[in-house]
Amino acid sequence: MALLYVYPKRGPGFSVELGLQAITLGRAADNAVPLSDPFCSGRHAVIRPTADGYLVEDAGSKNGTFLNGRKLGAPMLLRTGDEIRLGGARIVFDRPLSVAVEMTDESASITRVNTVVPVQDLLRRPIGSAGPGASGSESSLDDREIAAVLGEVSQELLLHRPLEEMLDHIMDLINVHVSMDRGVLMLFEGEPPRLQTKAVRVNSPTLQSEKIQVSRGIAAMAIEGKLGVMITDAAADPRFMARESIMAAGIRSALCVPLWNNKAVIGVLYADRLSLARAFTEKDLRLLTLLANLAAVKIENVVLAEDAAKKDRMERELALAAKIQKDLLPKEPPACAELDIAGRNVPCLEVGGDYYDFIPIDDCRMGIAVADVSGKGVSASLLMASLRAALHSEMRPDHDLAALAAKLSAFVLKSSPINNFITFFWGELDRKTGRLCYINAGHPAPVICGPGPGCPQRLLEGTGLALGMLPGAVYEIGEEILAVGETWILYTDGITESRRADGEEYGPERLAELACAGEGGAADAIDRVFAALESFSGTKAGADDRTLVVIKRIL
């Protein structure tokens, strides 16, 4: 069953178990949760069980019911950790109130004994060995108790849980076996790594509203020296006097131990006693240190398992994305008696931002697109897919080529970050006459060349800015004739900017010469180029996506 943790404005907090019946909250004494608060109505709020969980709703109160800081206008489903406010009362659903924890440099007066023990000494101490001030029989009894606790906790930690749930479970286990008023589990996170509070337990109702202040000096001592630290009289020990701070004033006794997984310190465990009459002992220090070591190893295993699962999930998602992207590219070149056509795309990552396409316009004209999205990976592939959809939606026999380019540029500008753009070439080829109308939006100039080496080459230079570069872009239309026997080569810069070990680029001249030379059709030309690129750069997939389209006019 779920619990409500109730923290009135005055008086100690308490918890209420929720069942299968609705419960009321308010100032009247006959409520299931009575609240002696002048700002609460007699019947202030109701919590009802449903098939999906528990709903909280306002019962027509004068001052309103607030859920996570927002006034309720309609019943809302409660989630673990949700905070309800009724007047001055705070009510947390199915989780104790999270107490604020801060690292502090404040000095303190703690007046008893200090113990600082290297963690490795505590971990290596043989069972039955006596600690300072302990007789052999006392040590043996302590060791049996500690061994029993460690065995129980080890069994409890065998079951895999998500990290956040595991951290809460670890704190629950420590809370059961180490008598304390308050405890905090902190892990290193971020760059640079900083201690972040991950789980808190407060056992004394009078301390629920008190902030927990943990000394940076003590935490640093535990972490840097891999030391288990017990404090009951800091002023008596010169090692603590050198520190800027110890603990917040008023703490009778405290423990701070590193979460050490036998390789690295990943955080700290802190516990203190303010209201308990008895100070911590070395047995408590040893037990907490051993529990911290168990916890650190388990936390590392959970993190590694979650990282592996995340990596596996990402790999599956990328494989699916790669398949989807491959399906967006032509599965085979269009059948055409007058033209021999081939195309190939090789992304440098699982997915890429290169695009090529063959789109029939009418009975005689065919559109050929080649594009390169700035950047690589998933974001580039998503923008490429958007461009493809926009291009296909605009394709009509009577479209205006310059207006089409302007519209696509405006679309890219609107639907992508300011630093993203697309180099784009679109050509419309009449298969009967070889007449080619095109726009080149900042793309590497395609090449038309003759059937043999040394034939003159014609470049289809830029006619406007890359798509999405600037608002209001205007494009001119270029024209050419692809004669019988000539080869048209379209590519992205991943081809020509492929480099070998000494930094030299492959270049458009090598590409045109190799693609136009030799026997065979368009597919053979592409095979020659990609084989040459692999030999030139020493890799099948380069540092950038590679796309190549070859069109030979044969009739």
Coordinates of C-alpha atoms in Angstrom, one line a residue, residues 67 105 144 193 290 328 428 448 505 518 555:
L67 CA 0.2 19.9 -6.0
D105 CA 32.6 25.3 5.4
R144 CA 29.9 -12.2 14.0
P193 CA 32.7 15.8 -11.0
L290 CA 32.1 -2.3 4.9
L328 CA 14.4 6.6 -48.2
E428 CA 15.8 18.1 -64.6
I448 CA 29.9 16.5 -67.5
E505 CA 42.7 15.2 -50.9
G518 CA 37.5 2.7 -68.6
L555 CA 21.0 6.9 -76.8

